[in-house]
């Protein structure tokens, strides 16, 4: 019998490829998109420009950014059949299920669907950014009892998303904060949903199938679903005074506190720092609910860092402070994870297109620990 090899559960610590798209420095709590620190991009850039960077490896000049924006605006319409499916299911279906299902349907109406050329994949990457935003906005609009809002090509990507979601032109401040949230969620190296998309792509399947895999993977509460779960926890805690008892009870019951911990960051997630700062800034003008959520979040943050920070390397991650920010924007909790998908499409597509440049089928080994040559007993004798 062969000796049992070392098994890396969850591929923890395994490098499966290399890339210049994103560096996640888990020890120092740093994040870079193509060498630009997340702080630099958050301060100076915007979501559309950052998407261009992720898809092209460099920042655009003015004419390139203008053309990129025009293409995004031209790709927002949804096929009528898909609007009908969303209208029929938005009130009852899980929002991520509906996003995954209707995104996958898009391939039926896309002439590029099975064209795997670099040019077609770049067209589809930009197309998906707009389509997933329109689908997510339509889900929110129908679920809140309104009709499908046709996109407005005169608006920017984030502005149009909020317009299609709420049926009214958003305020500049709302666009600014959501643009930052999308930028912070746009890319994160070989996270589970990106890896899942790459596994599908590595068989030389197509980009629709790969992104459908990624959306399904993002749904899980250990990954993209944590933002909604963290907000539910804050509502369950109810007040800052209840925070310590709630968290101590959860930890005693070996429950995971959503929005904390990370496979790579063993210190503060730099994205969470930026989101926390914005949340503290908007707290002054926020309504009582958001103020209370913010105070609960800050109490939970302090408690968790005191208890598990330095000792266990468990710190706030990108999902922890997002909920109160989205709540302040009037965005319902069931849209948090679909919005994570809206943000992450450029990161998914960038990695998949890069992987295809030197494609290798992803096929790891599984150590067999069962019997060999068992005797077959006919059913009469069992
Ligand atoms: C994202 O990969 C990415 O980059 C993802 C992401 C991206 O941008 O794409 O950054 C986005 O997914 C952020 C993570 C969102 N998920 C959550 O917030 C869910 C809660 N977090 C945990 O489930 C956990 O921290 C993970 C899943 C994020 C990471 O887990 P690991 O690396 O598999 O670590 P583990 O579960 O083995 O935990 C090690 C120990 C365990 O204790 P023991 O069993 O050894 O005693 O730490 C404990 C865990 O119980 N632990 C926690 C905890 N996270 C880990 N205990 C309480 N609360 C937590 N949140």
CSV table of C-alpha atoms and ligand atoms in Angstrom, one decimal:
chain,number,residue,atom,x,y,z
A,1,UNK,CA,0.0,0.0,0.0
A,2,UNK,CA,1.4,3.4,-1.0
A,3,UNK,CA,2.2,5.6,2.0
A,4,UNK,CA,-0.3,8.4,2.5
A,5,UNK,CA,0.9,11.7,1.0
A,6,UNK,CA,0.5,15.0,2.8
A,7,UNK,CA,-3.1,16.2,2.0
A,8,UNK,CA,-3.6,20.0,1.7
A,9,UNK,CA,-7.3,20.3,2.7
A,10,UNK,CA,-8.9,23.2,0.8
A,11,UNK,CA,-5.6,23.5,-1.2
A,12,UNK,CA,-4.5,25.6,1.8
A,13,UNK,CA,-1.0,27.2,1.0
A,14,UNK,CA,-0.9,25.7,-2.5
A,15,UNK,CA,0.3,27.9,-5.4
A,16,UNK,CA,-1.5,26.6,-8.6
A,17,UNK,CA,-0.4,29.4,-11.0
A,18,UNK,CA,1.2,32.8,-11.1
A,19,UNK,CA,-0.2,36.2,-12.0
A,20,UNK,CA,0.6,39.9,-12.1
A,21,UNK,CA,-3.0,40.9,-11.6
A,22,UNK,CA,-3.2,41.0,-7.8
A,23,UNK,CA,-1.0,40.7,-4.7
A,24,UNK,CA,-2.7,39.9,-1.4
A,25,UNK,CA,-0.1,40.4,1.4
A,26,UNK,CA,-1.7,38.6,4.3
A,27,UNK,CA,1.1,39.3,6.8
A,28,UNK,CA,1.3,43.1,6.3
A,29,UNK,CA,-2.4,43.6,5.4
A,30,UNK,CA,-1.7,45.0,1.9
A,31,UNK,CA,-3.5,44.6,-1.4
A,32,UNK,CA,-2.4,45.6,-4.9
A,33,UNK,CA,-4.2,45.6,-8.3
A,34,UNK,CA,-1.4,45.4,-10.9
A,35,UNK,CA,1.0,47.1,-8.5
A,36,UNK,CA,-1.3,49.9,-7.4
A,37,UNK,CA,-2.1,49.7,-3.7
A,38,UNK,CA,-5.8,49.6,-2.8
A,39,UNK,CA,-5.4,52.8,-0.8
A,40,UNK,CA,-4.0,54.6,-3.9
A,41,UNK,CA,-6.9,53.4,-6.1
A,42,UNK,CA,-9.5,54.1,-3.5
A,43,UNK,CA,-8.2,57.7,-3.1
A,44,UNK,CA,-7.6,58.5,-6.8
A,45,UNK,CA,-9.4,56.1,-9.1
A,46,UNK,CA,-13.0,54.9,-9.7
A,47,UNK,CA,-14.7,51.6,-10.5
A,48,UNK,CA,-14.8,51.9,-14.3
A,49,UNK,CA,-11.1,53.0,-14.5
A,50,UNK,CA,-10.1,50.2,-12.2
A,51,UNK,CA,-12.1,47.6,-14.3
A,52,UNK,CA,-10.1,48.8,-17.3
A,53,UNK,CA,-6.9,48.3,-15.3
A,54,UNK,CA,-7.9,44.8,-14.3
A,55,UNK,CA,-8.8,43.8,-17.9
A,56,UNK,CA,-5.9,45.5,-19.6
A,57,UNK,CA,-3.0,45.6,-17.0
A,58,UNK,CA,-2.7,49.4,-17.2
A,59,UNK,CA,-4.7,52.5,-16.5
A,60,UNK,CA,-6.6,54.0,-19.5
A,61,UNK,CA,-6.0,57.4,-21.1
A,62,UNK,CA,-9.0,59.8,-21.4
A,63,UNK,CA,-10.1,58.5,-24.9
A,64,UNK,CA,-9.8,54.9,-23.8
A,65,UNK,CA,-11.8,55.5,-20.6
A,66,UNK,CA,-14.4,57.3,-22.6
A,67,UNK,CA,-14.7,54.5,-25.1
A,68,UNK,CA,-14.8,51.9,-22.3
A,69,UNK,CA,-17.6,53.8,-20.6
A,70,UNK,CA,-19.5,54.0,-23.9
A,71,UNK,CA,-19.2,50.2,-24.4
A,72,UNK,CA,-20.4,49.5,-20.9
A,73,UNK,CA,-23.4,51.8,-21.5
A,74,UNK,CA,-24.2,50.1,-24.8
A,75,UNK,CA,-24.3,46.6,-23.1
A,76,UNK,CA,-26.9,47.2,-20.3
A,77,UNK,CA,-30.1,46.1,-22.0
A,78,UNK,CA,-31.4,42.7,-21.1
A,79,UNK,CA,-33.3,40.3,-23.4
A,80,UNK,CA,-37.1,40.5,-22.8
A,81,UNK,CA,-37.2,36.8,-21.9
A,82,UNK,CA,-34.7,37.3,-19.1
A,83,UNK,CA,-36.7,40.3,-17.8
A,84,UNK,CA,-39.7,38.0,-17.8
A,85,UNK,CA,-38.0,35.3,-15.7
A,86,UNK,CA,-36.8,37.9,-13.2
A,87,UNK,CA,-40.3,39.5,-13.0
A,88,UNK,CA,-41.8,36.0,-12.4
A,89,UNK,CA,-39.3,34.9,-9.7
A,90,UNK,CA,-37.9,38.0,-8.0
A,91,UNK,CA,-40.3,37.9,-5.0
A,92,UNK,CA,-39.8,34.2,-4.2
A,93,UNK,CA,-36.3,33.1,-5.5
A,94,UNK,CA,-33.1,33.5,-3.6
A,95,UNK,CA,-31.4,36.5,-5.3
A,96,UNK,CA,-28.1,34.7,-5.9
A,97,UNK,CA,-30.0,31.7,-7.4
A,98,UNK,CA,-31.9,34.1,-9.7
A,99,UNK,CA,-28.7,36.0,-10.7
A,100,UNK,CA,-26.8,32.7,-11.4
A,101,UNK,CA,-29.7,31.3,-13.4
A,102,UNK,CA,-30.5,34.4,-15.5
A,103,UNK,CA,-26.8,35.2,-16.1
A,104,UNK,CA,-26.4,31.6,-17.5
A,105,UNK,CA,-29.4,32.2,-19.8
A,106,UNK,CA,-27.6,35.2,-21.3
A,107,UNK,CA,-25.5,32.7,-23.3
A,108,UNK,CA,-28.6,31.8,-25.3
A,109,UNK,CA,-28.8,35.3,-26.7
A,110,UNK,CA,-25.2,36.1,-27.1
A,111,UNK,CA,-23.7,35.5,-30.6
A,112,UNK,CA,-20.2,35.4,-29.0
A,113,UNK,CA,-21.2,32.7,-26.5
A,114,UNK,CA,-19.0,30.0,-28.0
A,115,UNK,CA,-16.3,32.2,-29.5
A,116,UNK,CA,-13.3,31.7,-27.3
A,117,UNK,CA,-11.1,34.2,-29.2
A,118,UNK,CA,-9.3,36.8,-27.1
A,119,UNK,CA,-11.3,39.6,-28.8
A,120,UNK,CA,-14.6,37.9,-28.1
A,121,UNK,CA,-13.7,37.2,-24.5
A,122,UNK,CA,-12.8,40.8,-24.0
A,123,UNK,CA,-16.1,41.9,-25.5
A,124,UNK,CA,-17.9,39.4,-23.2
A,125,UNK,CA,-16.0,40.6,-20.1
A,126,UNK,CA,-17.2,44.1,-20.6
A,127,UNK,CA,-20.7,42.9,-21.6
A,128,UNK,CA,-20.9,40.8,-18.4
A,129,UNK,CA,-20.1,43.8,-16.2
A,130,UNK,CA,-23.1,45.6,-17.6
A,131,UNK,CA,-25.4,42.6,-17.8
A,132,UNK,CA,-24.8,41.4,-14.2
A,133,UNK,CA,-25.4,45.0,-13.0
A,134,UNK,CA,-28.7,45.2,-14.9
A,135,UNK,CA,-29.8,41.8,-13.7
A,136,UNK,CA,-29.0,42.6,-10.1
A,137,UNK,CA,-30.8,46.0,-10.3
A,138,UNK,CA,-33.9,44.3,-12.0
A,139,UNK,CA,-34.0,41.7,-9.2
A,140,UNK,CA,-34.1,44.5,-6.6
A,141,UNK,CA,-36.6,46.6,-8.5
A,142,UNK,CA,-39.1,43.7,-9.0
A,143,UNK,CA,-38.6,42.4,-5.5
A,144,UNK,CA,-39.5,45.8,-4.1
A,145,UNK,CA,-42.7,45.8,-6.2
A,146,UNK,CA,-41.5,48.1,-9.0
A,147,UNK,CA,-41.2,47.4,-12.7
A,148,UNK,CA,-38.1,46.9,-14.9
A,149,UNK,CA,-36.3,50.2,-15.3
A,150,UNK,CA,-34.7,50.6,-18.7
A,151,UNK,CA,-31.0,51.6,-18.5
A,152,UNK,CA,-30.0,55.2,-19.1
A,153,UNK,CA,-26.9,55.3,-21.4
A,154,UNK,CA,-26.1,58.8,-20.4
A,155,UNK,CA,-25.3,57.7,-16.9
A,156,UNK,CA,-22.1,56.1,-15.5
A,157,UNK,CA,-21.9,52.4,-14.5
A,158,UNK,CA,-22.6,52.8,-10.8
A,159,UNK,CA,-25.1,55.7,-11.3
A,160,UNK,CA,-27.1,53.6,-13.8
A,161,UNK,CA,-27.1,50.6,-11.5
A,162,UNK,CA,-28.7,52.7,-8.7
A,163,UNK,CA,-31.1,54.3,-11.2
A,164,UNK,CA,-32.2,50.9,-12.5
A,165,UNK,CA,-32.5,49.6,-8.9
A,166,UNK,CA,-34.5,52.5,-7.4
A,167,UNK,CA,-36.2,54.0,-10.4
A,168,UNK,CA,-34.8,57.5,-9.7
A,169,UNK,CA,-31.5,59.3,-10.4
A,170,UNK,CA,-29.2,58.8,-7.4
A,171,UNK,CA,-27.4,61.6,-5.5
A,172,UNK,CA,-23.8,62.1,-6.3
A,173,UNK,CA,-22.8,61.1,-2.8
A,174,UNK,CA,-24.6,57.8,-3.1
A,175,UNK,CA,-22.8,57.1,-6.4
A,176,UNK,CA,-19.4,58.0,-4.9
A,177,UNK,CA,-19.7,55.6,-1.9
A,178,UNK,CA,-21.0,52.7,-3.9
A,179,UNK,CA,-18.4,53.3,-6.6
A,180,UNK,CA,-15.8,52.9,-3.8
A,181,UNK,CA,-17.4,49.7,-2.5
A,182,UNK,CA,-17.4,48.2,-6.0
A,183,UNK,CA,-13.7,49.2,-6.5
A,184,UNK,CA,-12.8,47.5,-3.2
A,185,UNK,CA,-14.6,44.3,-4.1
A,186,UNK,CA,-13.4,44.2,-7.8
A,187,UNK,CA,-10.5,41.7,-7.4
A,188,UNK,CA,-8.8,39.5,-4.9
A,189,UNK,CA,-6.4,37.0,-6.5
A,190,UNK,CA,-7.3,33.3,-6.3
A,191,UNK,CA,-10.3,33.5,-4.0
A,192,UNK,CA,-12.8,30.6,-4.2
A,193,UNK,CA,-15.0,32.1,-6.8
A,194,UNK,CA,-12.2,33.1,-9.1
A,195,UNK,CA,-10.6,29.7,-8.7
A,196,UNK,CA,-13.9,28.1,-9.5
A,197,UNK,CA,-14.2,30.1,-12.7
A,198,UNK,CA,-10.6,29.1,-13.6
A,199,UNK,CA,-11.3,25.4,-13.0
A,200,UNK,CA,-14.2,25.6,-15.4
A,201,UNK,CA,-12.2,27.6,-18.0
A,202,UNK,CA,-9.3,25.2,-17.8
A,203,UNK,CA,-11.3,22.5,-19.6
A,204,UNK,CA,-11.6,25.1,-22.5
A,205,UNK,CA,-15.2,25.6,-21.7
A,206,UNK,CA,-16.5,29.1,-22.3
A,207,UNK,CA,-16.7,32.4,-20.4
A,208,UNK,CA,-20.4,32.2,-19.7
A,209,UNK,CA,-20.0,28.8,-18.1
A,210,UNK,CA,-16.9,29.9,-16.1
A,211,UNK,CA,-18.6,33.0,-14.7
A,212,UNK,CA,-21.7,30.9,-13.9
A,213,UNK,CA,-19.4,28.7,-11.8
A,214,UNK,CA,-18.0,31.7,-10.1
A,215,UNK,CA,-21.4,33.2,-9.2
A,216,UNK,CA,-22.5,29.9,-7.7
A,217,UNK,CA,-19.3,29.7,-5.6
A,218,UNK,CA,-19.6,33.3,-4.4
A,219,UNK,CA,-23.0,32.6,-2.8
A,220,UNK,CA,-21.6,30.6,0.1
A,221,UNK,CA,-21.5,32.4,3.6
A,222,UNK,CA,-17.8,31.4,3.9
A,223,UNK,CA,-17.1,33.6,0.9
A,224,UNK,CA,-19.3,36.3,-0.7
A,225,UNK,CA,-22.4,35.5,1.4
A,226,UNK,CA,-20.7,36.7,4.6
A,227,UNK,CA,-21.7,40.4,4.1
A,228,UNK,CA,-25.4,39.6,4.3
A,229,UNK,CA,-24.8,37.1,7.2
A,230,UNK,CA,-22.8,39.7,9.1
A,231,UNK,CA,-25.6,42.2,8.9
A,232,UNK,CA,-28.1,39.6,10.1
A,233,UNK,CA,-25.8,39.1,13.1
A,234,UNK,CA,-25.8,42.8,13.8
A,235,UNK,CA,-29.6,42.9,13.7
A,236,UNK,CA,-29.7,39.8,16.0
A,237,UNK,CA,-27.4,41.5,18.5
A,238,UNK,CA,-29.7,44.5,18.5
A,239,UNK,CA,-27.7,47.0,20.6
A,240,UNK,CA,-24.0,47.7,21.4
A,241,UNK,CA,-24.7,46.6,25.0
A,242,UNK,CA,-25.7,43.1,23.8
A,243,UNK,CA,-22.6,42.6,21.7
A,244,UNK,CA,-20.3,41.0,24.2
A,245,UNK,CA,-22.8,38.5,25.5
A,246,UNK,CA,-23.8,37.6,21.9
A,247,UNK,CA,-20.3,37.1,20.6
A,248,UNK,CA,-19.1,35.2,23.7
A,249,UNK,CA,-22.1,32.9,23.4
A,250,UNK,CA,-21.5,32.3,19.6
A,251,UNK,CA,-17.8,31.6,20.2
A,252,UNK,CA,-18.6,29.2,23.1
A,253,UNK,CA,-20.9,27.4,20.6
A,254,UNK,CA,-18.0,27.2,18.1
A,255,UNK,CA,-19.9,29.4,15.7
A,256,UNK,CA,-18.0,31.5,13.1
A,257,UNK,CA,-18.5,35.3,13.4
A,258,UNK,CA,-19.3,36.4,9.9
A,259,UNK,CA,-17.2,39.1,8.5
A,260,UNK,CA,-14.1,38.0,10.5
A,261,UNK,CA,-11.2,35.8,9.6
A,262,UNK,CA,-9.6,35.1,6.3
A,263,UNK,CA,-7.5,32.3,4.6
A,264,UNK,CA,-4.8,34.8,3.6
A,265,UNK,CA,-5.1,37.9,5.8
A,266,UNK,CA,-3.8,37.2,9.3
A,267,UNK,CA,-4.1,40.9,10.1
A,268,UNK,CA,-6.6,43.6,9.3
A,269,UNK,CA,-8.0,43.3,5.8
A,270,UNK,CA,-7.0,46.7,4.2
A,271,UNK,CA,-10.4,46.9,2.4
A,272,UNK,CA,-12.2,46.6,5.8
A,273,UNK,CA,-10.1,49.5,7.1
A,274,UNK,CA,-11.3,51.8,4.3
A,275,UNK,CA,-14.9,50.7,4.5
A,276,UNK,CA,-14.8,51.2,8.3
A,277,UNK,CA,-13.5,54.7,7.8
A,278,UNK,CA,-16.3,55.6,5.4
A,279,UNK,CA,-18.9,54.1,7.7
A,280,UNK,CA,-17.6,56.3,10.6
A,281,UNK,CA,-17.7,59.4,8.3
A,282,UNK,CA,-21.3,58.8,7.3
A,283,UNK,CA,-22.5,57.9,10.8
A,284,UNK,CA,-23.0,61.5,11.7
A,285,UNK,CA,-25.6,62.1,9.0
A,286,UNK,CA,-27.1,58.5,9.1
A,287,UNK,CA,-30.5,57.5,10.4
A,288,UNK,CA,-30.9,55.8,13.8
A,289,UNK,CA,-30.8,52.3,12.4
A,290,UNK,CA,-27.5,52.8,10.6
A,291,UNK,CA,-26.1,54.6,13.7
A,292,UNK,CA,-27.0,51.6,15.8
A,293,UNK,CA,-25.6,49.1,13.4
A,294,UNK,CA,-22.4,51.1,13.2
A,295,UNK,CA,-22.1,51.2,17.0
A,296,UNK,CA,-22.7,47.4,17.2
A,297,UNK,CA,-20.2,46.8,14.4
A,298,UNK,CA,-17.5,48.9,16.2
A,299,UNK,CA,-18.2,47.1,19.5
A,300,UNK,CA,-18.0,43.7,17.8
A,301,UNK,CA,-14.8,44.7,16.1
A,302,UNK,CA,-13.1,45.7,19.3
A,303,UNK,CA,-14.2,42.6,21.1
A,304,UNK,CA,-13.2,40.2,18.3
A,305,UNK,CA,-9.8,41.8,17.9
A,306,UNK,CA,-9.2,41.7,21.7
A,307,UNK,CA,-10.2,38.0,21.9
A,308,UNK,CA,-8.9,36.6,18.6
A,309,UNK,CA,-6.9,39.2,16.7
A,310,UNK,CA,-3.2,38.9,17.7
A,311,UNK,CA,-3.7,35.5,19.3
A,312,UNK,CA,-5.5,33.7,16.4
A,313,UNK,CA,-5.0,36.0,13.4
A,314,UNK,CA,-8.8,36.6,13.1
A,315,UNK,CA,-9.5,40.2,12.1
A,316,UNK,CA,-12.3,42.0,10.3
A,317,UNK,CA,-12.5,41.2,6.5
A,318,UNK,CA,-14.1,43.0,3.6
A,319,UNK,CA,-17.5,41.7,4.4
A,320,UNK,CA,-17.8,43.0,8.0
A,321,UNK,CA,-18.6,46.7,7.6
A,322,UNK,CA,-20.2,46.5,4.2
A,323,UNK,CA,-23.7,45.8,5.5
A,324,UNK,CA,-24.2,49.0,7.4
A,325,UNK,CA,-22.9,51.0,4.4
A,326,UNK,CA,-25.3,49.4,2.0
A,327,UNK,CA,-28.1,49.8,4.5
A,328,UNK,CA,-27.3,53.5,4.6
A,329,UNK,CA,-27.7,53.5,0.8
A,330,UNK,CA,-31.1,51.9,1.2
A,331,UNK,CA,-29.9,48.7,-0.4
A,332,UNK,CA,-31.8,45.5,0.9
A,333,UNK,CA,-29.6,42.8,2.4
A,334,UNK,CA,-30.6,40.1,-0.2
A,335,UNK,CA,-28.7,42.2,-2.8
A,336,UNK,CA,-25.4,42.4,-0.9
A,337,UNK,CA,-24.0,39.2,-2.4
A,338,UNK,CA,-25.3,39.9,-5.9
A,339,UNK,CA,-23.6,43.3,-5.7
A,340,UNK,CA,-20.4,41.5,-4.7
A,341,UNK,CA,-20.8,39.6,-8.0
A,342,UNK,CA,-21.4,43.0,-9.8
A,343,UNK,CA,-18.1,44.2,-8.4
A,344,UNK,CA,-16.1,41.0,-9.0
A,345,UNK,CA,-16.9,40.3,-12.6
A,346,UNK,CA,-13.8,42.2,-13.9
A,347,UNK,CA,-11.5,40.3,-11.5
A,348,UNK,CA,-13.0,36.9,-12.5
A,349,UNK,CA,-12.7,37.7,-16.2
A,350,UNK,CA,-9.2,39.1,-15.9
A,351,UNK,CA,-7.9,35.9,-14.2
A,352,UNK,CA,-9.7,33.6,-16.6
A,353,UNK,CA,-8.4,35.4,-19.7
A,354,UNK,CA,-4.9,35.4,-18.3
A,355,UNK,CA,-5.1,31.7,-17.4
A,356,UNK,CA,-6.2,30.8,-20.9
A,357,UNK,CA,-2.9,32.4,-22.2
A,358,UNK,CA,-1.0,29.4,-20.8
A,359,UNK,CA,-3.9,27.0,-20.1
A,360,UNK,CA,-3.4,23.9,-18.1
A,361,UNK,CA,-6.3,21.6,-17.1
A,362,UNK,CA,-6.9,21.9,-13.3
A,363,UNK,CA,-7.0,18.3,-12.1
A,364,UNK,CA,-5.6,17.7,-8.6
A,365,UNK,CA,-5.2,14.2,-7.0
A,366,UNK,CA,-7.4,12.6,-4.4
A,367,UNK,CA,-5.8,10.0,-2.0
A,368,UNK,CA,-7.8,6.8,-2.2
A,369,UNK,CA,-8.3,5.3,1.3
A,370,UNK,CA,-10.8,2.6,0.4
A,371,UNK,CA,-10.5,-1.2,-0.2
A,372,UNK,CA,-9.2,-2.8,-3.4
A,373,UNK,CA,-10.7,-5.8,-5.4
A,374,UNK,CA,-13.7,-6.3,-3.2
A,375,UNK,CA,-15.6,-9.6,-4.0
A,376,UNK,CA,-18.9,-9.0,-5.9
A,377,UNK,CA,-21.9,-10.8,-4.2
A,378,UNK,CA,-25.0,-11.2,-6.5
A,379,UNK,CA,-28.1,-9.5,-5.1
A,380,UNK,CA,-29.7,-12.8,-4.0
A,381,UNK,CA,-26.8,-13.4,-1.7
A,382,UNK,CA,-26.7,-10.0,0.0
B,1,LIG,C1,-14.3,36.7,1.5
B,1,LIG,O1,-10.3,34.4,-0.3
B,1,LIG,C2,-10.7,35.6,-0.5
B,1,LIG,O2,-9.9,36.4,-0.9
B,1,LIG,C3,-12.1,35.9,-0.2
B,1,LIG,C4,-12.5,37.4,-0.2
B,1,LIG,C5,-12.4,38.0,-1.6
B,1,LIG,O3,-12.3,39.2,-1.7
B,1,LIG,O4,-12.7,37.2,-2.6
B,1,LIG,O5,-11.6,38.1,0.6
B,1,LIG,C6,-13.9,37.6,0.3
B,1,LIG,O6,-14.8,35.6,1.2
B,1,LIG,C7,-13.9,37.1,2.8
B,1,LIG,C8,-14.2,36.0,3.9
B,1,LIG,C9,-15.7,36.1,4.2
B,1,LIG,N1,-16.1,35.0,5.1
B,1,LIG,C10,-16.5,35.2,6.4
B,1,LIG,O7,-16.4,36.2,6.9
B,1,LIG,C11,-17.0,33.9,7.1
B,1,LIG,C12,-16.4,33.8,8.5
B,1,LIG,N2,-15.0,33.5,8.3
B,1,LIG,C13,-14.5,32.1,8.5
B,1,LIG,O8,-15.5,31.2,8.0
B,1,LIG,C14,-13.1,31.9,8.0
B,1,LIG,O9,-12.3,32.8,8.6
B,1,LIG,C15,-12.8,31.8,6.6
B,1,LIG,C16,-13.6,30.8,5.8
B,1,LIG,C17,-12.9,33.1,5.9
B,1,LIG,C18,-11.3,31.3,6.4
B,1,LIG,O10,-11.2,30.2,7.1
B,1,LIG,P1,-10.0,29.1,7.1
B,1,LIG,O11,-8.8,29.7,6.5
B,1,LIG,O12,-10.5,27.8,6.5
B,1,LIG,O13,-9.8,28.9,8.6
B,1,LIG,P2,-10.5,27.9,9.6
B,1,LIG,O14,-12.0,27.9,9.3
B,1,LIG,O15,-9.8,26.6,9.5
B,1,LIG,O16,-10.3,28.6,11.0
B,1,LIG,C19,-9.1,28.4,11.7
B,1,LIG,C20,-9.6,28.5,13.2
B,1,LIG,C21,-10.8,27.6,13.5
B,1,LIG,O17,-10.7,27.3,14.9
B,1,LIG,P3,-10.2,25.8,15.3
B,1,LIG,O18,-11.2,24.9,14.7
B,1,LIG,O19,-8.8,25.7,14.8
B,1,LIG,O20,-10.3,25.9,16.9
B,1,LIG,O21,-10.1,29.9,13.4
B,1,LIG,C22,-11.5,29.8,13.7
B,1,LIG,C23,-12.0,28.5,13.3
B,1,LIG,O22,-13.1,28.1,14.1
B,1,LIG,N3,-12.2,30.9,13.0
B,1,LIG,C24,-13.2,31.6,13.5
B,1,LIG,C25,-13.5,32.5,12.4
B,1,LIG,N4,-12.7,32.3,11.4
B,1,LIG,C26,-11.9,31.3,11.7
B,1,LIG,N5,-13.8,31.6,14.7
B,1,LIG,C27,-14.8,32.5,14.8
B,1,LIG,N6,-15.2,33.3,13.9
B,1,LIG,C28,-14.6,33.4,12.7
B,1,LIG,N7,-15.0,34.2,11.7
